[in-house]
Amino acid sequence: MAPGKHSEIAKFRRSPIRYWVLGFGVLALFIAAAVAIVYVRAEPILRKRVIDTLSTRFHGKVTMDEFHASLFHGFQVEGKGLRIYGETDPNIHQPGIQPLIAIAEFRFETGLLQLLLTPTHVNTVTMKGLRLNLPPRDQRDGANSVHKREKIEVSVDEFICEDAGLVINTSRMDKDPLVFAIANLKMKDIGPGQPMRFDANLTNPKPVGTIVSHGSFGPWHSDDPRSTPVKGNYVFSNADLSTIKGISGMLSSKGEYAGSLDKIVVDGTTNTPDFRVAESGQPVPLSTRFHATVDGTSGDTYLQPVNATLLHTSIVAAGSVVRMKNAQGHHIQLNITINQGRMEDLLRVGVKTTPPIMTGAVNLKTSFNLPPGDMNMAERLRLAGTFRVTGAHFTNRKVQAKVDNLSMRAQGKPKLAKDNIPDNVPSNLDGTFKLNRGLLSFSELHFEAPGTQVNLTGKYSLDGNEFDFRGKARLDAKLSHLVTGWKSLLLKPVDPFFHKHGAGTEVGVKITGTKSEPHFGLNLGGGQ
């Protein structure tokens, strides 16, 4: 070695720099060893903190199938098969026991230094396959249990979840669990004792459409999850009503809701500019404003009430929409009231005949019973009620001509009737009716026009292909005054036989045929 080299080495050994270099080297080794130790211990530390936090938060047992930590791209954590059981679950390994919360996959990132702090801070947790299973109300207990102050070891700012679901179970044998599928869910402001803000996108199964909702959820009630508060607003768009058998149209809706998971009060509106019933196929605008209560224990909805507008007719309805076990759909039962509606509006939505066979003002009260099933709406719909139509006119000229003719003769003006002088006579109708399997039957049907009163019973098919009404007509004029000429002279001797109740004439009448060929006339023999 050259003499110069020896002198340089000697100088370095005596220099204080040597101690700095050695110190940094030792420190580097210490840090490397510490990192290695932290990395090795980070996985069990974080696993324990996650489990302890969730167990404390939900007061129940927590299990996890997989938990992995990686330093390849920052400190990343992934897990699978996370399950959180309620505090009342007697044995989580018992067959058939569902976890309160199940998460198929989750992942998040945090810093090494965060492991030294309590709680460990996490900005965002991404999840997939979240399922929240609420047990039946009668299977919960512990409502009076007292829990210790919660010690949270992991704090999270935001949850983002793909494919989430809320399942509300019921102990009722006639009900299936109520399932809400949530395509995308984002939750913020997460912490003990406070509500979480959320944004959710849902795909409604029937009618098919997209629901976007924003609101708050919580704070979580571990002793009674169903009483956990929820509130927010929603927009339901592009809902295809054709996915419900018997009707069609594109519905949109928006509103607000508040309450708890087992009793949510909803106030909203709907708009369907092209609502159709399959039997008529005619599009009509339909809008509603409603107040409803959703029972989360059964999935049933109670309407209190619905105010609907169909064309120019206002409709008020109240009742229930009940989910049926092993049935494709819901059982709808309503009480419906119409005050000063238009008959042509109701006929346009329910009957194929164009234009509607009758116009006029209508008052109506009826029960509405629509059970689920595969048949068309008209075949499933059951109605029973009363109605009154005033100022009625028939759009079918043949039918209206018969009414005009009858009115002229009943007033003792057979010459006008014979000459077919149109008068477009208005008439009034009222009665008691039932609708069953597309056939409208009347146990009472009272018809009034100038000069006549008619009481009928009969039936009318919604497709317009069948009329069959029979009854009695009371006319102001005598029988011989219904006709002219020699026919009038021949009838004079029999006037007393048809003279009833001090004046006029009582004769049998009938209306038969179809919408294209109605037969409307007197039935002097009174036969059926």
Short mmCIF file of C-alpha atoms in Angstrom, two decimals:
data_model
loop_
_atom_site.label_atom_id
_atom_site.label_comp_id
_atom_site.label_asym_id
_atom_site.label_seq_id
_atom_site.Cartn_x
_atom_site.Cartn_y
_atom_site.Cartn_z
CA MET A 1 0.00 0.00 0.00
CA ALA A 2 1.35 3.45 -0.86
CA PRO A 3 2.50 5.67 2.04
CA GLY A 4 -0.20 8.25 1.08
CA LYS A 5 -3.00 5.73 1.50
CA HIS A 6 -1.92 4.80 5.02
CA SER A 7 -1.94 8.43 6.06
CA GLU A 8 -5.49 8.97 4.67
CA ILE A 9 -6.84 5.93 6.50
CA ALA A 10 -5.22 7.11 9.71
CA LYS A 11 -6.79 10.53 9.31
CA PHE A 12 -10.25 9.02 8.73
CA ARG A 13 -9.93 6.87 11.84
CA ARG A 14 -9.14 9.94 13.90
CA SER A 15 -11.89 12.04 12.20
CA PRO A 16 -15.35 12.51 13.87
CA ILE A 17 -16.97 11.80 10.49
CA ARG A 18 -16.14 8.16 11.09
CA TYR A 19 -18.49 8.11 14.09
CA TRP A 20 -21.28 9.81 12.12
CA VAL A 21 -21.01 7.21 9.34
CA LEU A 22 -20.97 4.37 11.83
CA GLY A 23 -23.94 5.91 13.64
CA PHE A 24 -25.99 6.26 10.49
CA GLY A 25 -25.11 2.69 9.56
CA VAL A 26 -26.27 1.38 12.90
CA LEU A 27 -29.42 3.51 12.66
CA ALA A 28 -30.10 2.19 9.17
CA LEU A 29 -29.73 -1.35 10.40
CA PHE A 30 -32.01 -0.59 13.34
CA ILE A 31 -34.64 0.99 11.08
CA ALA A 32 -34.43 -1.94 8.66
CA ALA A 33 -34.80 -4.35 11.54
CA ALA A 34 -37.68 -2.33 12.95
CA VAL A 35 -39.42 -2.23 9.55
CA ALA A 36 -38.94 -5.96 9.22
CA ILE A 37 -40.36 -6.53 12.70
CA VAL A 38 -43.28 -4.15 12.07
CA TYR A 39 -43.98 -5.77 8.71
CA VAL A 40 -43.94 -9.22 10.23
CA ARG A 41 -46.16 -8.11 13.09
CA ALA A 42 -48.33 -5.68 11.09
CA GLU A 43 -50.62 -8.33 9.71
CA PRO A 44 -51.64 -9.83 13.07
CA ILE A 45 -51.72 -6.35 14.67
CA LEU A 46 -54.08 -4.98 12.04
CA ARG A 47 -56.15 -8.16 11.94
CA LYS A 48 -56.66 -7.94 15.68
CA ARG A 49 -57.48 -4.23 15.52
CA VAL A 50 -60.05 -4.76 12.76
CA ILE A 51 -61.72 -7.63 14.62
CA ASP A 52 -61.66 -5.85 17.99
CA THR A 53 -63.09 -2.66 16.50
CA LEU A 54 -65.94 -4.47 14.75
CA SER A 55 -66.64 -6.67 17.76
CA THR A 56 -66.80 -3.62 20.02
CA ARG A 57 -68.86 -1.61 17.52
CA PHE A 58 -71.50 -4.30 16.95
CA HIS A 59 -71.25 -6.11 20.31
CA GLY A 60 -70.90 -9.50 18.69
CA LYS A 61 -68.54 -12.19 17.50
CA VAL A 62 -66.38 -11.44 14.41
CA THR A 63 -64.73 -14.03 12.15
CA MET A 64 -62.56 -13.67 9.06
CA ASP A 65 -61.43 -16.25 6.49
CA GLU A 66 -58.43 -14.39 5.04
CA PHE A 67 -56.35 -11.31 5.95
CA HIS A 68 -53.20 -10.28 4.07
CA ALA A 69 -50.87 -7.27 4.24
CA SER A 70 -48.44 -6.18 1.50
CA LEU A 71 -45.70 -3.55 1.12
CA PHE A 72 -45.34 -3.75 -2.65
CA HIS A 73 -47.36 -0.59 -3.31
CA GLY A 74 -47.54 1.09 0.07
CA PHE A 75 -49.03 -0.75 3.02
CA GLN A 76 -52.03 -2.54 1.51
CA VAL A 77 -54.46 -4.83 3.29
CA GLU A 78 -56.88 -7.32 1.75
CA GLY A 79 -59.38 -9.62 3.38
CA LYS A 80 -62.09 -12.12 2.53
CA GLY A 81 -65.02 -13.75 4.27
CA LEU A 82 -65.60 -11.20 7.03
CA ARG A 83 -68.63 -12.03 9.19
CA ILE A 84 -70.10 -10.11 12.10
CA TYR A 85 -72.66 -11.86 14.29
CA GLY A 86 -75.26 -10.17 16.45
CA GLU A 87 -74.91 -10.18 20.20
CA THR A 88 -77.95 -12.45 20.56
CA ASP A 89 -76.65 -15.20 18.25
CA PRO A 90 -76.43 -18.23 20.54
CA ASN A 91 -73.90 -20.20 18.52
CA ILE A 92 -72.32 -18.83 15.37
CA HIS A 93 -71.35 -22.32 14.26
CA GLN A 94 -74.90 -23.62 14.47
CA PRO A 95 -76.24 -24.55 10.99
CA GLY A 96 -78.53 -21.91 9.51
CA ILE A 97 -77.33 -19.03 11.68
CA GLN A 98 -76.71 -16.03 9.44
CA PRO A 99 -74.20 -13.31 10.30
CA LEU A 100 -75.64 -9.88 10.95
CA ILE A 101 -73.12 -8.46 8.45
CA ALA A 102 -71.13 -10.39 5.84
CA ILE A 103 -68.48 -8.97 3.49
CA ALA A 104 -67.12 -11.13 0.67
CA GLU A 105 -64.00 -9.00 0.01
CA PHE A 106 -62.43 -5.81 1.35
CA ARG A 107 -59.21 -3.84 0.98
CA PHE A 108 -57.62 -0.64 2.25
CA GLU A 109 -54.28 1.17 2.60
CA THR A 110 -52.60 2.72 5.63
CA GLY A 111 -49.14 3.92 6.66
CA LEU A 112 -46.59 2.12 8.80
CA LEU A 113 -46.59 4.96 11.29
CA GLN A 114 -50.35 4.56 11.68
CA LEU A 115 -49.72 1.16 13.25
CA LEU A 116 -48.06 2.92 16.15
CA LEU A 117 -51.14 5.05 16.74
CA THR A 118 -54.52 4.15 18.22
CA PRO A 119 -56.88 4.32 16.47
CA THR A 120 -55.25 3.37 13.19
CA HIS A 121 -56.50 5.82 10.57
CA VAL A 122 -57.76 4.60 7.18
CA ASN A 123 -58.99 6.97 4.47
CA THR A 124 -61.05 4.56 2.34
CA VAL A 125 -62.16 0.94 2.63
CA THR A 126 -63.34 -0.69 -0.61
CA MET A 127 -65.71 -3.63 -0.26
CA LYS A 128 -67.51 -6.10 -2.48
CA GLY A 129 -70.45 -8.30 -1.61
CA LEU A 130 -71.76 -6.60 1.55
CA ARG A 131 -74.82 -8.26 3.07
CA LEU A 132 -76.73 -6.88 6.04
CA ASN A 133 -79.09 -9.52 7.50
CA LEU A 134 -81.64 -8.23 9.99
CA PRO A 135 -83.21 -11.01 12.11
CA PRO A 136 -86.97 -11.19 12.74
CA ARG A 137 -88.10 -8.84 15.47
CA ASP A 138 -89.26 -11.67 17.73
CA GLN A 139 -85.78 -13.25 17.63
CA ARG A 140 -83.98 -10.30 19.17
CA ASP A 141 -83.42 -9.64 22.83
CA GLY A 142 -81.00 -7.66 24.92
CA ALA A 143 -82.86 -4.42 24.40
CA ASN A 144 -82.03 -3.50 27.97
CA SER A 145 -78.40 -4.62 27.84
CA VAL A 146 -75.73 -2.17 28.92
CA HIS A 147 -72.47 -1.93 26.99
CA LYS A 148 -69.16 -0.49 27.99
CA ARG A 149 -67.83 2.64 26.37
CA GLU A 150 -66.70 1.75 22.86
CA LYS A 151 -62.97 1.69 22.22
CA ILE A 152 -62.38 2.05 18.48
CA GLU A 153 -58.95 0.88 17.29
CA VAL A 154 -59.47 1.56 13.57
CA SER A 155 -61.10 4.73 12.23
CA VAL A 156 -62.35 4.96 8.63
CA ASP A 157 -63.33 8.09 6.70
CA GLU A 158 -65.20 6.43 3.84
CA PHE A 159 -66.60 3.06 2.73
CA ILE A 160 -67.13 2.31 -0.98
CA CYS A 161 -69.05 -0.87 -1.73
CA GLU A 162 -70.00 -2.73 -4.90
CA ASP A 163 -72.86 -5.24 -4.84
CA ALA A 164 -74.42 -4.56 -1.44
CA GLY A 165 -77.66 -5.97 -0.12
CA LEU A 166 -80.05 -5.48 2.79
CA VAL A 167 -82.05 -8.56 3.84
CA ILE A 168 -84.88 -8.07 6.34
CA ASN A 169 -85.95 -11.48 7.62
CA THR A 170 -89.37 -12.33 9.00
CA SER A 171 -90.73 -15.10 11.18
CA ARG A 172 -94.08 -15.04 9.35
CA MET A 173 -94.61 -18.22 7.36
CA ASP A 174 -96.54 -16.40 4.62
CA LYS A 175 -93.68 -13.99 3.87
CA ASP A 176 -90.33 -14.31 2.17
CA PRO A 177 -87.41 -12.15 3.39
CA LEU A 178 -87.43 -8.61 2.05
CA VAL A 179 -84.34 -8.03 -0.09
CA PHE A 180 -82.96 -4.67 -1.24
CA ALA A 181 -80.17 -4.96 -3.84
CA ILE A 182 -77.74 -2.00 -3.95
CA ALA A 183 -75.40 -1.83 -6.95
CA ASN A 184 -73.10 0.86 -5.54
CA LEU A 185 -72.89 2.28 -2.03
CA LYS A 186 -70.69 5.00 -0.58
CA MET A 187 -70.71 5.87 3.15
CA LYS A 188 -68.97 8.81 4.86
CA ASP A 189 -68.63 10.41 8.31
CA ILE A 190 -68.30 7.01 9.94
CA GLY A 191 -67.92 7.00 13.70
CA PRO A 192 -69.49 5.64 16.88
CA GLY A 193 -72.70 7.24 18.06
CA GLN A 194 -73.35 9.24 14.89
CA PRO A 195 -75.20 8.70 11.60
CA MET A 196 -73.33 7.84 8.40
CA ARG A 197 -73.98 9.79 5.22
CA PHE A 198 -74.51 7.59 2.18
CA ASP A 199 -74.95 7.70 -1.58
CA ALA A 200 -76.52 4.63 -3.19
CA ASN A 201 -77.46 3.42 -6.68
CA LEU A 202 -80.03 0.64 -6.84
CA THR A 203 -81.58 -1.36 -9.65
CA ASN A 204 -85.22 -1.98 -8.80
CA PRO A 205 -86.29 -5.48 -9.93
CA LYS A 206 -89.97 -4.74 -10.68
CA PRO A 207 -90.70 -2.39 -12.25
CA VAL A 208 -87.17 -2.37 -13.65
CA GLY A 209 -85.54 1.02 -13.13
CA THR A 210 -82.70 2.92 -11.48
CA ILE A 211 -82.96 4.45 -8.00
CA VAL A 212 -80.43 7.04 -6.82
CA SER A 213 -80.63 7.83 -3.11
CA HIS A 214 -78.75 10.15 -0.74
CA GLY A 215 -79.22 10.28 3.01
CA SER A 216 -78.03 9.18 6.43
CA PHE A 217 -78.07 5.86 8.26
CA GLY A 218 -77.65 5.38 11.99
CA PRO A 219 -76.41 5.56 14.62
CA TRP A 220 -76.43 1.78 14.68
CA HIS A 221 -78.65 0.15 17.33
CA SER A 222 -76.88 -3.11 18.08
CA ASP A 223 -79.54 -4.33 20.52
CA ASP A 224 -82.32 -3.71 17.97
CA PRO A 225 -80.92 -3.24 14.42
CA ARG A 226 -84.41 -2.69 12.97
CA SER A 227 -84.82 0.50 15.00
CA THR A 228 -81.70 2.04 13.43
CA PRO A 229 -82.73 5.46 12.00
CA VAL A 230 -82.64 6.15 8.27
CA LYS A 231 -83.60 9.20 6.25
CA GLY A 232 -82.91 10.65 2.83
CA ASN A 233 -84.27 11.37 -0.61
CA TYR A 234 -84.51 9.37 -3.82
CA VAL A 235 -84.99 9.67 -7.57
CA PHE A 236 -86.48 6.68 -9.42
CA SER A 237 -86.03 7.02 -13.19
CA ASN A 238 -86.76 5.06 -16.36
CA ALA A 239 -88.93 2.51 -14.59
CA ASP A 240 -90.37 0.19 -17.22
CA LEU A 241 -93.90 -0.75 -16.14
CA SER A 242 -94.13 -3.39 -18.86
CA THR A 243 -92.19 -5.69 -16.50
CA ILE A 244 -95.48 -5.82 -14.52
CA LYS A 245 -97.94 -8.01 -16.40
CA GLY A 246 -100.97 -6.15 -17.71
CA ILE A 247 -99.67 -2.56 -17.73
CA SER A 248 -96.94 -0.54 -19.46
CA GLY A 249 -95.39 2.92 -19.58
CA MET A 250 -92.25 4.68 -18.34
CA LEU A 251 -92.53 5.87 -14.75
CA SER A 252 -90.40 8.39 -12.88
CA SER A 253 -90.64 9.17 -9.19
CA LYS A 254 -88.94 11.28 -6.54
CA GLY A 255 -89.46 11.86 -2.85
CA GLU A 256 -88.18 11.83 0.71
CA TYR A 257 -88.21 9.20 3.44
CA ALA A 258 -87.49 9.02 7.17
CA GLY A 259 -87.96 6.64 10.07
CA SER A 260 -86.34 3.39 11.12
CA LEU A 261 -85.59 0.28 9.11
CA ASP A 262 -88.82 -1.38 10.21
CA LYS A 263 -91.04 1.67 9.67
CA ILE A 264 -90.06 4.06 6.90
CA VAL A 265 -92.40 6.93 6.04
CA VAL A 266 -92.19 8.00 2.39
CA ASP A 267 -93.62 11.11 0.73
CA GLY A 268 -93.21 11.38 -3.02
CA THR A 269 -94.62 11.87 -6.48
CA THR A 270 -94.77 9.78 -9.65
CA ASN A 271 -95.27 10.69 -13.28
CA THR A 272 -96.15 8.28 -16.11
CA PRO A 273 -96.95 10.20 -19.32
CA ASP A 274 -97.81 7.04 -21.28
CA PHE A 275 -99.58 4.76 -18.80
CA ARG A 276 -101.37 1.85 -20.49
CA VAL A 277 -103.53 -1.05 -19.43
CA ALA A 278 -103.05 -4.01 -21.74
CA GLU A 279 -106.77 -4.47 -22.40
CA SER A 280 -107.20 -0.96 -23.81
CA GLY A 281 -103.68 -0.25 -25.09
CA GLN A 282 -104.39 3.48 -25.04
CA PRO A 283 -101.68 5.70 -23.47
CA VAL A 284 -102.90 8.22 -20.91
CA PRO A 285 -100.96 10.57 -18.60
CA LEU A 286 -101.00 9.45 -14.95
CA SER A 287 -99.43 11.34 -12.04
CA THR A 288 -99.63 10.72 -8.30
CA ARG A 289 -98.72 12.31 -4.98
CA PHE A 290 -98.49 9.82 -2.11
CA HIS A 291 -97.81 9.34 1.59
CA ALA A 292 -96.84 5.80 2.52
CA THR A 293 -95.43 3.71 5.35
CA VAL A 294 -93.16 0.76 4.57
CA ASP A 295 -93.14 -1.98 7.21
CA GLY A 296 -89.65 -3.46 7.16
CA THR A 297 -90.76 -6.48 9.19
CA SER A 298 -92.87 -7.72 6.28
CA GLY A 299 -92.11 -5.52 3.29
CA ASP A 300 -95.74 -4.39 3.18
CA THR A 301 -96.57 -0.83 2.11
CA TYR A 302 -99.51 1.14 3.46
CA LEU A 303 -100.76 4.04 1.32
CA GLN A 304 -102.26 6.88 3.36
CA PRO A 305 -103.32 8.14 0.81
CA VAL A 306 -102.45 8.37 -2.90
CA ASN A 307 -103.79 11.38 -4.80
CA ALA A 308 -103.73 10.56 -8.51
CA THR A 309 -104.61 12.50 -11.65
CA LEU A 310 -105.66 10.54 -14.73
CA LEU A 311 -106.20 12.88 -17.68
CA HIS A 312 -108.78 15.29 -16.17
CA THR A 313 -109.92 13.04 -13.34
CA SER A 314 -108.74 13.21 -9.72
CA ILE A 315 -108.58 9.93 -7.79
CA VAL A 316 -107.99 9.35 -4.07
CA ALA A 317 -106.89 5.89 -2.94
CA ALA A 318 -105.85 4.37 0.39
CA GLY A 319 -104.90 0.81 1.23
CA SER A 320 -102.05 -1.65 1.18
CA VAL A 321 -99.55 -3.32 -1.13
CA VAL A 322 -98.67 -6.69 0.43
CA ARG A 323 -95.92 -9.06 -0.65
CA MET A 324 -97.11 -12.63 -1.06
CA LYS A 325 -94.97 -15.69 -0.45
CA ASN A 326 -94.31 -17.89 -3.49
CA ALA A 327 -96.11 -15.41 -5.76
CA GLN A 328 -94.73 -13.22 -8.53
CA GLY A 329 -95.82 -9.81 -7.34
CA HIS A 330 -97.87 -8.08 -4.69
CA HIS A 331 -101.47 -8.16 -3.54
CA ILE A 332 -102.91 -4.64 -3.90
CA GLN A 333 -106.02 -3.72 -1.92
CA LEU A 334 -107.34 -0.15 -2.08
CA ASN A 335 -110.41 1.92 -1.37
CA ILE A 336 -110.87 4.39 -4.24
CA THR A 337 -112.94 7.56 -4.38
CA ILE A 338 -113.60 9.79 -7.39
CA ASN A 339 -115.48 13.06 -7.03
CA GLN A 340 -116.50 14.92 -10.20
CA GLY A 341 -114.29 12.88 -12.50
CA ARG A 342 -114.86 12.25 -16.18
CA MET A 343 -116.36 8.98 -17.38
CA GLU A 344 -114.50 9.16 -20.68
CA ASP A 345 -111.16 9.25 -18.81
CA LEU A 346 -111.92 6.03 -16.95
CA LEU A 347 -113.21 4.28 -20.06
CA ARG A 348 -110.21 5.36 -22.11
CA VAL A 349 -107.74 3.67 -19.76
CA GLY A 350 -109.78 0.51 -19.24
CA VAL A 351 -111.70 -0.22 -22.45
CA LYS A 352 -110.55 -0.74 -26.04
CA THR A 353 -113.46 1.20 -27.52
CA THR A 354 -112.27 4.37 -29.30
CA PRO A 355 -113.64 6.89 -28.67
CA PRO A 356 -114.97 5.91 -25.22
CA ILE A 357 -118.57 4.80 -25.46
CA MET A 358 -119.78 7.42 -22.95
CA THR A 359 -118.92 10.91 -21.71
CA GLY A 360 -120.10 12.64 -18.55
CA ALA A 361 -119.26 13.60 -14.98
CA VAL A 362 -118.74 10.66 -12.62
CA ASN A 363 -118.66 10.07 -8.87
CA LEU A 364 -117.41 6.67 -7.77
CA LYS A 365 -116.53 4.68 -4.67
CA THR A 366 -115.09 1.20 -5.05
CA SER A 367 -112.84 -1.38 -3.53
CA PHE A 368 -109.86 -2.34 -5.69
CA ASN A 369 -108.45 -5.85 -5.30
CA LEU A 370 -105.57 -6.94 -7.53
CA PRO A 371 -103.96 -10.24 -6.50
CA PRO A 372 -100.62 -11.33 -8.01
CA GLY A 373 -100.52 -13.81 -10.83
CA ASP A 374 -99.64 -14.52 -14.44
CA MET A 375 -102.96 -13.40 -15.92
CA ASN A 376 -103.49 -9.97 -17.44
CA MET A 377 -104.55 -7.16 -15.16
CA ALA A 378 -108.18 -7.14 -16.38
CA GLU A 379 -108.48 -10.85 -15.60
CA ARG A 380 -107.06 -10.42 -12.09
CA LEU A 381 -108.74 -7.14 -11.12
CA ARG A 382 -111.72 -7.22 -8.78
CA LEU A 383 -113.89 -4.15 -8.19
CA ALA A 384 -117.02 -3.66 -6.13
CA GLY A 385 -118.71 -0.33 -5.54
CA THR A 386 -121.21 2.33 -6.52
CA PHE A 387 -121.19 5.12 -9.09
CA ARG A 388 -123.20 8.00 -10.50
CA VAL A 389 -122.80 9.56 -13.96
CA THR A 390 -124.52 12.86 -14.75
CA GLY A 391 -124.94 14.61 -18.09
CA ALA A 392 -124.01 11.42 -19.94
CA HIS A 393 -123.88 11.20 -23.72
CA PHE A 394 -123.10 8.13 -25.81
CA THR A 395 -120.40 8.65 -28.44
CA ASN A 396 -121.82 5.79 -30.50
CA ARG A 397 -124.44 7.51 -32.66
CA LYS A 398 -126.58 4.41 -32.86
CA VAL A 399 -126.77 4.15 -29.08
CA GLN A 400 -127.39 7.88 -28.60
CA ALA A 401 -130.06 7.80 -31.31
CA LYS A 402 -131.83 5.03 -29.38
CA VAL A 403 -131.69 7.15 -26.22
CA ASP A 404 -133.02 10.17 -28.10
CA ASN A 405 -135.80 8.10 -29.66
CA LEU A 406 -136.81 6.58 -26.33
CA SER A 407 -136.84 10.00 -24.65
CA MET A 408 -139.05 11.57 -27.36
CA ARG A 409 -141.57 8.72 -27.29
CA ALA A 410 -141.56 8.62 -23.46
CA GLN A 411 -142.54 12.29 -23.45
CA GLY A 412 -145.38 11.60 -25.86
CA LYS A 413 -143.59 13.00 -28.94
CA PRO A 414 -143.53 10.01 -31.28
CA LYS A 415 -143.60 12.25 -34.38
CA LEU A 416 -140.19 13.70 -33.47
CA ALA A 417 -138.85 10.23 -32.76
CA LYS A 418 -140.19 8.90 -36.06
CA ASP A 419 -138.63 11.75 -38.03
CA ASN A 420 -135.26 11.02 -36.34
CA ILE A 421 -134.89 14.57 -35.15
CA PRO A 422 -131.65 14.46 -33.12
CA ASP A 423 -131.84 15.97 -29.69
CA ASN A 424 -128.63 14.55 -28.12
CA VAL A 425 -130.56 13.92 -24.95
CA PRO A 426 -128.41 13.90 -21.79
CA SER A 427 -128.96 11.12 -19.33
CA ASN A 428 -127.98 10.16 -15.79
CA LEU A 429 -126.88 6.77 -14.54
CA ASP A 430 -126.16 5.34 -11.11
CA GLY A 431 -125.80 1.86 -9.79
CA THR A 432 -124.01 -0.87 -7.89
CA PHE A 433 -121.42 -2.89 -9.76
CA LYS A 434 -118.82 -5.62 -9.60
CA LEU A 435 -115.93 -6.37 -11.93
CA ASN A 436 -114.62 -9.91 -12.10
CA ARG A 437 -112.44 -11.45 -14.82
CA GLY A 438 -113.10 -8.64 -17.29
CA LEU A 439 -116.88 -8.75 -16.92
CA LEU A 440 -118.69 -5.77 -15.40
CA SER A 441 -121.98 -6.78 -13.79
CA PHE A 442 -124.66 -4.54 -12.29
CA SER A 443 -127.00 -5.65 -9.56
CA GLU A 444 -128.63 -2.22 -9.81
CA LEU A 445 -128.46 0.18 -12.73
CA HIS A 446 -130.70 3.21 -12.77
CA PHE A 447 -131.00 5.26 -15.97
CA GLU A 448 -132.75 8.62 -16.28
CA ALA A 449 -133.52 10.67 -19.39
CA PRO A 450 -136.24 13.24 -20.03
CA GLY A 451 -139.55 11.38 -19.94
CA THR A 452 -138.22 8.06 -18.69
CA GLN A 453 -136.67 6.18 -15.81
CA VAL A 454 -135.13 2.75 -16.39
CA ASN A 455 -134.07 0.19 -13.79
CA LEU A 456 -131.84 -2.56 -15.14
CA THR A 457 -129.62 -5.42 -14.17
CA GLY A 458 -127.05 -6.86 -16.51
CA LYS A 459 -123.45 -7.15 -17.62
CA TYR A 460 -120.95 -5.54 -19.94
CA SER A 461 -117.59 -6.97 -21.03
CA LEU A 462 -114.59 -4.65 -20.92
CA ASP A 463 -113.65 -5.55 -24.49
CA GLY A 464 -116.96 -4.01 -25.61
CA ASN A 465 -118.15 -7.18 -27.30
CA GLU A 466 -121.07 -7.96 -25.04
CA PHE A 467 -124.08 -5.99 -23.74
CA ASP A 468 -126.89 -7.68 -21.88
CA PHE A 469 -129.13 -5.45 -19.77
CA ARG A 470 -132.78 -6.09 -18.96
CA GLY A 471 -135.33 -4.42 -16.75
CA LYS A 472 -138.28 -2.02 -16.57
CA ALA A 473 -138.81 1.44 -18.00
CA ARG A 474 -141.27 3.89 -16.50
CA LEU A 475 -142.48 6.39 -19.12
CA ASP A 476 -144.34 9.67 -18.68
CA ALA A 477 -146.55 9.02 -21.74
CA LYS A 478 -149.25 6.37 -22.12
CA LEU A 479 -148.44 3.36 -24.26
CA SER A 480 -150.63 4.56 -27.11
CA HIS A 481 -148.76 7.88 -27.14
CA LEU A 482 -145.44 6.17 -27.91
CA VAL A 483 -146.42 5.67 -31.56
CA THR A 484 -148.45 7.44 -34.24
CA GLY A 485 -151.30 6.64 -36.61
CA TRP A 486 -153.21 3.39 -36.59
CA LYS A 487 -150.72 1.82 -34.14
CA SER A 488 -151.71 4.43 -31.57
CA LEU A 489 -155.39 3.61 -32.06
CA LEU A 490 -154.77 -0.12 -31.62
CA LEU A 491 -152.86 0.45 -28.36
CA LYS A 492 -155.45 2.65 -26.68
CA PRO A 493 -157.48 -0.32 -25.35
CA VAL A 494 -154.39 -1.76 -23.63
CA ASP A 495 -153.24 1.49 -22.02
CA PRO A 496 -154.81 0.55 -18.66
CA PHE A 497 -152.80 -2.70 -18.54
CA PHE A 498 -149.47 -0.78 -18.68
CA HIS A 499 -150.68 2.12 -16.59
CA LYS A 500 -148.75 2.02 -13.30
CA HIS A 501 -148.66 4.12 -10.16
CA GLY A 502 -151.17 6.72 -11.26
CA ALA A 503 -149.56 7.95 -14.47
CA GLY A 504 -147.63 6.99 -17.55
CA THR A 505 -146.57 3.51 -18.63
CA GLU A 506 -144.31 0.76 -17.34
CA VAL A 507 -142.79 -1.60 -19.93
CA GLY A 508 -139.95 -4.04 -20.20
CA VAL A 509 -136.72 -2.94 -21.90
CA LYS A 510 -133.51 -4.61 -22.93
CA ILE A 511 -130.10 -3.69 -24.31
CA THR A 512 -128.22 -6.48 -26.03
CA GLY A 513 -125.65 -6.95 -28.77
CA THR A 514 -122.12 -5.59 -29.12
CA LYS A 515 -120.46 -2.18 -29.31
CA SER A 516 -120.80 -2.20 -33.10
CA GLU A 517 -124.34 -3.60 -33.22
CA PRO A 518 -126.28 -2.58 -30.11
CA HIS A 519 -129.94 -3.53 -29.83
CA PHE A 520 -131.80 -1.11 -27.60
CA GLY A 521 -135.56 -1.19 -27.42
CA LEU A 522 -138.82 -1.92 -25.65
CA ASN A 523 -139.67 -5.38 -24.43
CA LEU A 524 -143.43 -5.17 -24.24
CA GLY A 525 -143.78 -8.81 -23.29
CA GLY A 526 -141.46 -8.30 -20.32
CA GLY A 527 -139.59 -11.50 -21.14
CA GLN A 528 -135.94 -12.02 -20.30
#
